[in-house]
Amino acid sequence: MDKRYTLKIDRIVEETSDIKTFTFKHDLTAKPGQFIMLTDFEGGEKPFSISECSDEKFSITVKRIGEFTTRLFQKCIGDYVSIRGAYGSSFFISKNKVLLVGGGYAIPTFYFFAKVLLGAGADVTLINGARTKSEHVFADRFHELNIKVINTTDDGSFGEKGTAIEIAKKIISQEKFDFIYASGPEMMMKAMQNALQDQDRVQDQEQGLDYEFLFERYMKCAIGICGNCTMDPLGLRLCVEGPVLPKCKVEQLTEFGKYHRDASGKRHEF
Amino acid sequence: MQKSLKTEFLGITITSPLVLPAGVMGMAFSGFNISIKNGAGIVTSKSLTLEPRIGHKCPVVAEFEGGILNCMGLCNPGIVDGLAEIDQFKKRSDIPVIVSVFATNTDDFLKLTKHVNKSQANFLELNLSCPNVFDEFGIPLAASQDEVHNIVKAVKQISKLPVIAKLSPNVYDIVSIAKAAESAEADALCMINTVGPGMLIDTKMIKPVLFNKFGGLSGPCIKPIALKLIYQTYSAVDIPIIGMGGVTYGEDAIEMLMAGAAVIGVGTAVHYRGIEVFNKINEEMLEFMEENNYQSLKEIPRLEKLNG
Ligand SMILES: Cc1cc2nc3c(=O)[nH]c(=O)nc-3n(C[C@H](O)[C@H](O)[C@H](O)COP(=O)(O)OP(=O)(O)OC[C@H]3O[C@@H](n4cnc5c(N)ncnc54)[C@H](O)[C@@H]3O)c2cc1C
Ligand SMILES: Cc1cc2nc3c(=O)[nH]c(=O)nc-3n(C[C@H](O)[C@H](O)[C@H](O)COP(=O)(O)O)c2cc1C
Ligand code: FES
């Protein structure tokens, strides 16, 4: 049985005006890429990726966008919230040379992952992108890790100028990676997939570059019964078979970059 | 001779008696696809309403030792988009589809029926028994013999498809409700919908776990209730029953058959045993048949009917 834990917020870090990290003292035993469901019992229970995880504590990093996250932002240290999980699939842990590409609030989950990759002996390069400096997160924390970091902003206000994908394209044409991971807005990942396919054509590789992407779909039950998070045409329940999907599955997803379903199950185009 | 799970339901041959029940796996055509790939013999749509519904605010599910509570609140994309998903499913498969619809009055049920008439569905199921929209719609229709009779009768007059009435376990006299549906010429019954509803409390926050406070029970804890109600109903009516409620293993499915079910729904067990649960239960039923030397489902004995 999946248990629910009602926990006090132990620490809050303001990353930007719209992004906060919440830390809880709890042994979550999660794997990188997995997520939790979090509620305050005031209406809403939402999925969040795990940005740090040890035996004693874990963190999530949240962007304020709507009703629920706005309420979460008003919480203080010592306030209770309730969580269940960790749920879903996790990233493949490579021991080789890997590239992580992400943007915005989807980057912090790579902090947890990068540490696990380093522990496994991988050689890690990270492209940490955002639209602008005030939305760029975790640069300091990544800097402290023994990985190669390329910070980018669309407007050039911090790090290199350009989107994370533009920079990624350049790097994969210059260096050879064994595995690529991406996490961010869907159209960003779609662009990443296109870039990887272009690169495969240039290198004329039969196998092509291997990758995993972290997806988002509207989640309700998170235990694989309500079907709200299903992705076409494979019938993948993203809360169980995802949120991390391997290349072989991503390549078959007809809805990738095209549409997603809302809380009623109605389709919306990206 | 090769043991077989092949059977017939309302004139259509199915390769497995296992049914994906309404609301489990939602409404995406690909969710139905993956269920049949994993051994389901019939799939049922989420209960569709005339307009889309986003359902209740989360948390909408809560787990406890014996099963789960849910108060999805009939979230669905509406009848038009829902039937489009069914048509997409039907492009890929000839496995029979039950379209479940929900309304609160005869007029709306008739409107829904007209939509379903134009679709590629095989059966129409009337959800008369959702326990999770009480605040909005009051006591489920399935609590009243007259309501059940009148709605089924009206729908039967215009439906091009066989009509299945989905009944609630939360009634004192299931037999009279079932008979009311049968006398209105329902072609089959589906039972049971979720039990209760019930609730769970978070003791630190001093709040109900579900935002809707209450939710219907499903999973292993409701199986004894389901078996009893199916058995009572089977004893009293002649139309086939889709039996469901807590079926998780092959033996549970066999119990359903013995209680009088014609085919068997497997819902919450998808959470416990994965989407492969249909194939697993199919296998386990075949093993049971092997051990007891039954060649077909028909040979599995039913309980002696209750008298009177
Ligand atoms: C696997 C996964 C991991 C996620 N990780 C993070 C994270 O680490 N940090 C973070 O800030 N956000 C994360 N999200 C997104 C987060 O769940 C939404 O930002 C949040 O639910 C918004 O709620 P709201 O009420 O504030 O906004 P709303 O106004 O309700 O919604 C704004 C948008 O958020 C998305 N959303 C809303 N509810 C859900 C839901 N139940 N499931 C999925 N998406 C939803 C929809 O795209 C919606 O359009 C993740 C989502 C998924 C599926
Ligand atoms: C998440 C969930 C959603 C459901 N949605 C519906 C629905 O829309 N219409 C309906 O008639 N029954 C619905 N049900 C009830 C099931 O179809 C079934 O009757 C019940 O869960 C008992 O079977 P089980 O114990 O195998 O799950 C739902 C059940 C669950 C768990
Ligand atoms: S959120 Fe319910 S199946 Fe994934």
Short mmCIF file of N, CA, C and O in Angstrom, two decimals, chain B residues 32-141:
data_model
loop_
_atom_site.label_atom_id
_atom_site.label_comp_id
_atom_site.label_asym_id
_atom_site.label_seq_id
_atom_site.Cartn_x
_atom_site.Cartn_y
_atom_site.Cartn_z
N PHE B 32 -7.54 2.05 -23.66
CA PHE B 32 -8.33 0.84 -23.98
C PHE B 32 -7.45 -0.15 -24.72
O PHE B 32 -7.48 -1.36 -24.47
N ASN B 33 -6.66 0.40 -25.67
CA ASN B 33 -5.74 -0.45 -26.44
C ASN B 33 -4.83 -1.28 -25.56
O ASN B 33 -4.68 -2.48 -25.76
N ILE B 34 -4.23 -0.61 -24.58
CA ILE B 34 -3.25 -1.29 -23.74
C ILE B 34 -3.96 -2.32 -22.85
O ILE B 34 -3.41 -3.36 -22.54
N SER B 35 -5.22 -2.05 -22.50
CA SER B 35 -5.96 -3.00 -21.68
C SER B 35 -6.26 -4.29 -22.45
O SER B 35 -6.13 -5.39 -21.91
N ILE B 36 -6.63 -4.14 -23.72
CA ILE B 36 -6.93 -5.37 -24.49
C ILE B 36 -5.64 -6.10 -24.86
O ILE B 36 -5.61 -7.32 -24.88
N LYS B 37 -4.58 -5.33 -25.08
CA LYS B 37 -3.28 -5.98 -25.34
C LYS B 37 -2.89 -6.84 -24.15
O LYS B 37 -2.17 -7.82 -24.27
N ASN B 38 -3.33 -6.42 -22.97
CA ASN B 38 -2.99 -7.16 -21.76
C ASN B 38 -4.09 -8.12 -21.33
O ASN B 38 -4.10 -8.56 -20.18
N GLY B 39 -5.02 -8.40 -22.22
CA GLY B 39 -5.91 -9.53 -21.96
C GLY B 39 -7.36 -9.23 -21.63
O GLY B 39 -8.12 -10.16 -21.38
N ALA B 40 -7.78 -7.96 -21.63
CA ALA B 40 -9.20 -7.67 -21.37
C ALA B 40 -10.03 -8.08 -22.58
O ALA B 40 -9.61 -7.90 -23.72
N GLY B 41 -11.22 -8.60 -22.34
CA GLY B 41 -12.08 -9.07 -23.43
C GLY B 41 -13.11 -8.04 -23.87
O GLY B 41 -13.65 -8.13 -24.99
N ILE B 42 -13.42 -7.08 -22.99
CA ILE B 42 -14.35 -5.99 -23.29
C ILE B 42 -13.80 -4.76 -22.57
O ILE B 42 -13.24 -4.87 -21.48
N VAL B 43 -13.97 -3.58 -23.18
CA VAL B 43 -13.58 -2.37 -22.45
C VAL B 43 -14.78 -1.45 -22.29
O VAL B 43 -15.69 -1.43 -23.13
N THR B 44 -14.79 -0.72 -21.18
CA THR B 44 -15.86 0.22 -20.91
C THR B 44 -15.28 1.63 -20.84
O THR B 44 -14.22 1.83 -20.25
N SER B 45 -16.00 2.58 -21.41
CA SER B 45 -15.54 3.97 -21.37
C SER B 45 -15.77 4.53 -19.97
O SER B 45 -16.55 3.99 -19.19
N LYS B 46 -15.09 5.62 -19.67
CA LYS B 46 -15.43 6.46 -18.52
C LYS B 46 -16.89 6.88 -18.70
O LYS B 46 -17.37 6.99 -19.83
N SER B 47 -17.63 7.09 -17.62
CA SER B 47 -19.01 7.58 -17.78
C SER B 47 -18.98 8.96 -18.41
O SER B 47 -18.39 9.90 -17.86
N LEU B 48 -19.64 9.07 -19.57
CA LEU B 48 -19.62 10.32 -20.33
C LEU B 48 -20.88 11.13 -20.02
O LEU B 48 -21.97 10.57 -19.88
N THR B 49 -20.72 12.44 -19.95
CA THR B 49 -21.84 13.35 -19.73
C THR B 49 -22.00 14.25 -20.96
O THR B 49 -21.10 14.27 -21.82
N LEU B 50 -23.09 14.97 -21.03
CA LEU B 50 -23.32 15.80 -22.22
C LEU B 50 -22.21 16.84 -22.40
O LEU B 50 -21.74 17.07 -23.50
N GLU B 51 -21.81 17.45 -21.31
CA GLU B 51 -20.74 18.45 -21.35
C GLU B 51 -19.50 17.90 -20.65
O GLU B 51 -19.64 17.05 -19.77
N PRO B 52 -18.31 18.41 -20.99
CA PRO B 52 -17.10 17.97 -20.28
C PRO B 52 -17.18 18.33 -18.79
O PRO B 52 -17.85 19.30 -18.43
N ARG B 53 -16.53 17.52 -17.97
CA ARG B 53 -16.46 17.80 -16.53
C ARG B 53 -15.02 17.61 -16.07
O ARG B 53 -14.41 16.59 -16.40
N ILE B 54 -14.52 18.55 -15.29
CA ILE B 54 -13.15 18.37 -14.80
C ILE B 54 -13.12 17.54 -13.51
O ILE B 54 -12.07 17.11 -13.07
N GLY B 55 -14.28 17.29 -12.94
CA GLY B 55 -14.34 16.45 -11.74
C GLY B 55 -13.99 17.23 -10.48
O GLY B 55 -13.82 18.44 -10.52
N HIS B 56 -13.89 16.48 -9.38
CA HIS B 56 -13.61 17.12 -8.10
C HIS B 56 -12.16 17.54 -8.01
O HIS B 56 -11.29 17.01 -8.69
N LYS B 57 -11.91 18.48 -7.09
CA LYS B 57 -10.53 18.85 -6.79
C LYS B 57 -9.82 17.69 -6.12
O LYS B 57 -10.43 16.93 -5.36
N CYS B 58 -8.53 17.57 -6.36
CA CYS B 58 -7.74 16.51 -5.74
C CYS B 58 -7.46 16.87 -4.28
O CYS B 58 -7.53 18.05 -3.93
N PRO B 59 -7.12 15.90 -3.40
CA PRO B 59 -6.98 14.48 -3.68
C PRO B 59 -8.33 13.83 -4.02
O PRO B 59 -9.31 14.03 -3.30
N VAL B 60 -8.30 13.01 -5.09
CA VAL B 60 -9.49 12.29 -5.50
C VAL B 60 -9.34 10.78 -5.27
O VAL B 60 -10.29 10.04 -5.49
N VAL B 61 -8.18 10.36 -4.84
CA VAL B 61 -8.04 8.96 -4.42
C VAL B 61 -7.30 8.91 -3.10
O VAL B 61 -6.47 9.76 -2.81
N ALA B 62 -7.66 7.91 -2.29
CA ALA B 62 -6.96 7.69 -1.03
C ALA B 62 -6.90 6.19 -0.81
O ALA B 62 -7.90 5.50 -0.99
N GLU B 63 -5.71 5.74 -0.43
CA GLU B 63 -5.53 4.32 -0.28
C GLU B 63 -5.59 3.91 1.18
O GLU B 63 -5.16 4.68 2.04
N PHE B 64 -6.12 2.74 1.46
CA PHE B 64 -6.07 2.18 2.81
C PHE B 64 -5.87 0.67 2.67
O PHE B 64 -5.80 0.17 1.55
N GLU B 65 -5.79 -0.04 3.79
CA GLU B 65 -5.39 -1.45 3.73
C GLU B 65 -6.27 -2.28 2.81
O GLU B 65 -5.78 -3.12 2.09
N GLY B 66 -7.58 -2.04 2.84
CA GLY B 66 -8.48 -2.94 2.12
C GLY B 66 -8.80 -2.55 0.70
O GLY B 66 -9.46 -3.29 -0.02
N GLY B 67 -8.37 -1.37 0.28
CA GLY B 67 -8.72 -0.92 -1.06
C GLY B 67 -8.46 0.55 -1.22
O GLY B 67 -7.56 1.10 -0.57
N ILE B 68 -9.25 1.19 -2.08
CA ILE B 68 -9.08 2.62 -2.25
C ILE B 68 -10.43 3.33 -2.19
O ILE B 68 -11.48 2.72 -2.41
N LEU B 69 -10.37 4.61 -1.86
CA LEU B 69 -11.53 5.49 -1.97
C LEU B 69 -11.30 6.36 -3.19
O LEU B 69 -10.18 6.82 -3.40
N ASN B 70 -12.34 6.58 -3.99
CA ASN B 70 -12.18 7.58 -5.04
C ASN B 70 -13.39 8.48 -5.11
O ASN B 70 -14.52 8.08 -4.85
N CYS B 71 -13.10 9.73 -5.46
CA CYS B 71 -14.17 10.70 -5.72
C CYS B 71 -13.76 11.51 -6.93
O CYS B 71 -13.61 12.72 -6.87
N MET B 72 -13.52 10.78 -8.05
CA MET B 72 -13.10 11.46 -9.28
C MET B 72 -14.10 12.56 -9.63
O MET B 72 -13.70 13.61 -10.16
N GLY B 73 -15.39 12.31 -9.37
CA GLY B 73 -16.40 13.33 -9.67
C GLY B 73 -16.79 13.36 -11.14
O GLY B 73 -17.13 14.41 -11.68
N LEU B 74 -16.75 12.15 -11.76
CA LEU B 74 -17.20 12.01 -13.16
C LEU B 74 -16.49 12.97 -14.12
O LEU B 74 -17.11 13.57 -14.99
N CYS B 75 -15.16 13.10 -13.93
CA CYS B 75 -14.41 13.89 -14.90
C CYS B 75 -14.44 13.15 -16.23
O CYS B 75 -14.25 11.94 -16.29
N ASN B 76 -14.75 13.86 -17.30
CA ASN B 76 -14.76 13.25 -18.63
C ASN B 76 -14.81 14.36 -19.67
O ASN B 76 -15.24 15.47 -19.37
N PRO B 77 -14.34 14.05 -20.89
CA PRO B 77 -14.24 15.11 -21.90
C PRO B 77 -15.57 15.45 -22.56
O PRO B 77 -15.59 16.26 -23.49
N GLY B 78 -16.66 14.83 -22.09
CA GLY B 78 -17.97 15.06 -22.72
C GLY B 78 -18.23 14.01 -23.79
O GLY B 78 -17.31 13.37 -24.29
N ILE B 79 -19.51 13.84 -24.11
CA ILE B 79 -19.91 12.73 -24.98
C ILE B 79 -19.28 12.82 -26.37
O ILE B 79 -18.86 11.81 -26.93
N VAL B 80 -19.14 14.02 -26.92
CA VAL B 80 -18.64 14.15 -28.30
C VAL B 80 -17.17 13.74 -28.37
O VAL B 80 -16.78 12.87 -29.16
N ASP B 81 -16.36 14.34 -27.52
CA ASP B 81 -14.93 14.00 -27.54
C ASP B 81 -14.71 12.56 -27.07
O ASP B 81 -13.81 11.87 -27.55
N GLY B 82 -15.53 12.12 -26.12
CA GLY B 82 -15.41 10.75 -25.62
C GLY B 82 -15.66 9.73 -26.73
O GLY B 82 -14.90 8.78 -26.91
N LEU B 83 -16.72 9.95 -27.50
CA LEU B 83 -17.03 9.00 -28.58
C LEU B 83 -15.98 9.06 -29.69
O LEU B 83 -15.72 8.06 -30.36
N ALA B 84 -15.35 10.22 -29.84
CA ALA B 84 -14.25 10.31 -30.83
C ALA B 84 -13.10 9.39 -30.42
O ALA B 84 -12.46 8.76 -31.27
N GLU B 85 -12.86 9.30 -29.11
CA GLU B 85 -11.81 8.39 -28.63
C GLU B 85 -12.21 6.94 -28.93
O GLU B 85 -11.38 6.12 -29.32
N ILE B 86 -13.50 6.64 -28.73
CA ILE B 86 -13.99 5.28 -29.00
C ILE B 86 -13.80 4.94 -30.49
O ILE B 86 -13.36 3.85 -30.84
N ASP B 87 -14.15 5.91 -31.35
CA ASP B 87 -13.99 5.65 -32.78
C ASP B 87 -12.53 5.40 -33.13
O ASP B 87 -12.22 4.54 -33.96
N GLN B 88 -11.64 6.13 -32.47
CA GLN B 88 -10.22 5.89 -32.72
C GLN B 88 -9.79 4.50 -32.26
O GLN B 88 -9.00 3.83 -32.92
N PHE B 89 -10.34 4.10 -31.13
CA PHE B 89 -10.05 2.74 -30.64
C PHE B 89 -10.55 1.71 -31.64
O PHE B 89 -9.86 0.74 -31.96
N LYS B 90 -11.76 1.93 -32.14
CA LYS B 90 -12.39 0.96 -33.04
C LYS B 90 -11.68 0.85 -34.39
O LYS B 90 -11.81 -0.16 -35.08
N LYS B 91 -10.93 1.90 -34.75
CA LYS B 91 -10.13 1.81 -35.98
C LYS B 91 -9.07 0.74 -35.85
O LYS B 91 -8.56 0.22 -36.83
N ARG B 92 -8.67 0.48 -34.61
CA ARG B 92 -7.54 -0.41 -34.37
C ARG B 92 -7.96 -1.79 -33.87
O ARG B 92 -7.14 -2.68 -33.79
N SER B 93 -9.22 -1.93 -33.47
CA SER B 93 -9.60 -3.16 -32.77
C SER B 93 -11.08 -3.47 -32.95
O SER B 93 -11.90 -2.57 -33.08
N ASP B 94 -11.40 -4.77 -32.97
CA ASP B 94 -12.82 -5.12 -33.00
C ASP B 94 -13.31 -5.68 -31.67
O ASP B 94 -14.38 -6.28 -31.57
N ILE B 95 -12.52 -5.46 -30.62
CA ILE B 95 -12.94 -5.86 -29.26
C ILE B 95 -14.17 -5.02 -28.88
O ILE B 95 -14.20 -3.81 -29.13
N PRO B 96 -15.20 -5.65 -28.30
CA PRO B 96 -16.40 -4.89 -27.97
C PRO B 96 -16.18 -3.77 -26.94
O PRO B 96 -15.38 -3.93 -26.01
N VAL B 97 -16.90 -2.68 -27.17
CA VAL B 97 -16.80 -1.52 -26.29
C VAL B 97 -18.17 -1.24 -25.67
O VAL B 97 -19.18 -1.19 -26.36
N ILE B 98 -18.15 -1.04 -24.36
CA ILE B 98 -19.34 -0.55 -23.66
C ILE B 98 -19.14 0.95 -23.46
O ILE B 98 -18.12 1.35 -22.91
N VAL B 99 -20.09 1.75 -23.92
CA VAL B 99 -20.00 3.18 -23.61
C VAL B 99 -20.88 3.45 -22.39
O VAL B 99 -22.08 3.17 -22.40
N SER B 100 -20.25 3.95 -21.34
CA SER B 100 -20.99 4.30 -20.13
C SER B 100 -21.39 5.77 -20.21
O SER B 100 -20.58 6.61 -20.62
N VAL B 101 -22.63 6.07 -19.85
CA VAL B 101 -23.07 7.46 -19.84
C VAL B 101 -23.70 7.78 -18.48
O VAL B 101 -24.24 6.90 -17.81
N PHE B 102 -23.59 9.05 -18.12
CA PHE B 102 -24.17 9.49 -16.84
C PHE B 102 -25.04 10.72 -17.08
O PHE B 102 -24.65 11.66 -17.77
N ALA B 103 -26.23 10.71 -16.48
CA ALA B 103 -27.09 11.90 -16.48
C ALA B 103 -27.94 11.81 -15.23
O ALA B 103 -27.91 10.81 -14.49
N THR B 104 -28.71 12.85 -14.99
CA THR B 104 -29.53 12.86 -13.78
C THR B 104 -31.01 12.84 -14.10
O THR B 104 -31.84 12.83 -13.20
N ASN B 105 -31.34 12.85 -15.40
CA ASN B 105 -32.76 12.80 -15.76
C ASN B 105 -32.93 12.10 -17.10
O ASN B 105 -31.97 11.94 -17.86
N THR B 106 -34.16 11.71 -17.39
CA THR B 106 -34.44 10.93 -18.58
C THR B 106 -34.08 11.68 -19.86
O THR B 106 -33.48 11.12 -20.77
N ASP B 107 -34.40 12.96 -19.92
CA ASP B 107 -34.11 13.74 -21.12
C ASP B 107 -32.64 13.68 -21.50
O ASP B 107 -32.29 13.47 -22.66
N ASP B 108 -31.79 13.90 -20.49
CA ASP B 108 -30.36 13.90 -20.78
C ASP B 108 -29.88 12.50 -21.16
O ASP B 108 -29.02 12.35 -22.03
N PHE B 109 -30.42 11.48 -20.50
CA PHE B 109 -30.05 10.11 -20.89
C PHE B 109 -30.44 9.86 -22.35
O PHE B 109 -29.71 9.22 -23.10
N LEU B 110 -31.59 10.39 -22.76
CA LEU B 110 -32.01 10.19 -24.15
C LEU B 110 -31.09 10.92 -25.12
O LEU B 110 -30.73 10.37 -26.18
N LYS B 111 -30.70 12.12 -24.75
CA LYS B 111 -29.75 12.86 -25.61
C LYS B 111 -28.44 12.09 -25.76
O LYS B 111 -27.89 11.97 -26.85
N LEU B 112 -27.97 11.57 -24.63
CA LEU B 112 -26.72 10.80 -24.66
C LEU B 112 -26.88 9.55 -25.54
O LEU B 112 -25.99 9.20 -26.32
N THR B 113 -28.03 8.90 -25.40
CA THR B 113 -28.29 7.68 -26.17
C THR B 113 -28.24 7.97 -27.68
O THR B 113 -27.68 7.19 -28.45
N LYS B 114 -28.78 9.12 -28.07
CA LYS B 114 -28.76 9.48 -29.51
C LYS B 114 -27.32 9.62 -30.01
O LYS B 114 -27.00 9.22 -31.12
N HIS B 115 -26.47 10.21 -29.18
CA HIS B 115 -25.05 10.30 -29.56
C HIS B 115 -24.45 8.90 -29.71
O HIS B 115 -23.77 8.62 -30.68
N VAL B 116 -24.71 8.06 -28.72
CA VAL B 116 -24.08 6.73 -28.73
C VAL B 116 -24.60 5.90 -29.91
O VAL B 116 -23.86 5.12 -30.50
N ASN B 117 -25.86 6.10 -30.27
CA ASN B 117 -26.43 5.40 -31.43
C ASN B 117 -25.60 5.62 -32.69
O ASN B 117 -25.51 4.74 -33.55
N LYS B 118 -25.01 6.81 -32.79
CA LYS B 118 -24.25 7.14 -34.00
C LYS B 118 -22.79 6.71 -33.92
O LYS B 118 -22.02 6.95 -34.84
N SER B 119 -22.40 6.09 -32.81
CA SER B 119 -20.99 5.74 -32.62
C SER B 119 -20.74 4.29 -32.99
O SER B 119 -21.64 3.57 -33.41
N GLN B 120 -19.52 3.88 -32.81
CA GLN B 120 -19.18 2.49 -33.12
C GLN B 120 -19.19 1.59 -31.88
O GLN B 120 -18.65 0.48 -31.91
N ALA B 121 -19.79 2.08 -30.81
CA ALA B 121 -19.85 1.28 -29.58
C ALA B 121 -20.71 0.04 -29.79
O ALA B 121 -21.53 -0.01 -30.70
N ASN B 122 -20.53 -0.96 -28.93
CA ASN B 122 -21.33 -2.18 -29.02
C ASN B 122 -22.47 -2.22 -28.01
O ASN B 122 -23.50 -2.82 -28.26
N PHE B 123 -22.22 -1.62 -26.84
CA PHE B 123 -23.23 -1.65 -25.77
C PHE B 123 -23.32 -0.28 -25.12
O PHE B 123 -22.35 0.46 -25.08
N LEU B 124 -24.49 0.00 -24.58
CA LEU B 124 -24.69 1.26 -23.86
C LEU B 124 -24.91 0.93 -22.38
O LEU B 124 -25.78 0.13 -22.05
N GLU B 125 -24.10 1.53 -21.52
CA GLU B 125 -24.26 1.30 -20.08
C GLU B 125 -24.76 2.59 -19.43
O GLU B 125 -24.20 3.66 -19.66
N LEU B 126 -25.80 2.47 -18.64
CA LEU B 126 -26.34 3.63 -17.94
C LEU B 126 -25.79 3.63 -16.52
O LEU B 126 -26.08 2.72 -15.74
N ASN B 127 -24.96 4.63 -16.23
CA ASN B 127 -24.44 4.75 -14.87
C ASN B 127 -25.52 5.44 -14.03
O ASN B 127 -25.69 6.65 -14.08
N LEU B 128 -26.24 4.61 -13.29
CA LEU B 128 -27.34 5.12 -12.46
C LEU B 128 -26.88 5.24 -11.01
O LEU B 128 -27.68 5.44 -10.11
N SER B 129 -25.57 5.07 -10.81
CA SER B 129 -25.14 4.74 -9.45
C SER B 129 -23.85 5.40 -8.98
O SER B 129 -23.21 4.89 -8.08
N CYS B 130 -23.46 6.55 -9.55
CA CYS B 130 -22.22 7.18 -9.07
C CYS B 130 -22.45 7.74 -7.67
O CYS B 130 -23.32 8.59 -7.47
N PRO B 131 -21.66 7.29 -6.68
CA PRO B 131 -21.89 7.78 -5.32
C PRO B 131 -21.12 9.06 -5.02
O PRO B 131 -21.20 9.57 -3.90
N ASN B 132 -20.38 9.58 -5.99
CA ASN B 132 -19.43 10.65 -5.69
C ASN B 132 -19.88 12.04 -6.14
O ASN B 132 -19.10 12.97 -6.15
N VAL B 133 -21.12 12.17 -6.55
CA VAL B 133 -21.60 13.47 -6.98
C VAL B 133 -22.86 13.84 -6.20
O VAL B 133 -23.74 14.52 -6.69
N PHE B 134 -22.88 13.36 -4.95
CA PHE B 134 -24.04 13.54 -4.09
C PHE B 134 -24.37 15.03 -3.87
O PHE B 134 -25.52 15.45 -3.99
N ASP B 135 -23.32 15.83 -3.57
CA ASP B 135 -23.55 17.25 -3.29
C ASP B 135 -24.20 17.94 -4.49
O ASP B 135 -25.03 18.83 -4.33
N GLU B 136 -23.78 17.50 -5.67
CA GLU B 136 -24.26 18.13 -6.89
C GLU B 136 -25.64 17.61 -7.29
O GLU B 136 -26.53 18.37 -7.65
N PHE B 137 -25.81 16.28 -7.23
CA PHE B 137 -26.99 15.67 -7.84
C PHE B 137 -27.88 14.90 -6.87
O PHE B 137 -28.92 14.37 -7.27
N GLY B 138 -27.46 14.76 -5.62
CA GLY B 138 -28.29 14.04 -4.65
C GLY B 138 -28.18 12.53 -4.76
O GLY B 138 -27.24 12.00 -5.37
N ILE B 139 -29.15 11.85 -4.20
CA ILE B 139 -29.13 10.38 -4.12
C ILE B 139 -29.11 9.77 -5.52
O ILE B 139 -29.86 10.21 -6.40
N PRO B 140 -28.23 8.79 -5.76
CA PRO B 140 -28.17 8.17 -7.09
C PRO B 140 -29.53 7.59 -7.52
O PRO B 140 -30.31 7.13 -6.69
N LEU B 141 -29.76 7.64 -8.84
CA LEU B 141 -31.02 7.13 -9.39
C LEU B 141 -31.23 5.67 -9.05
O LEU B 141 -32.37 5.22 -8.87
#
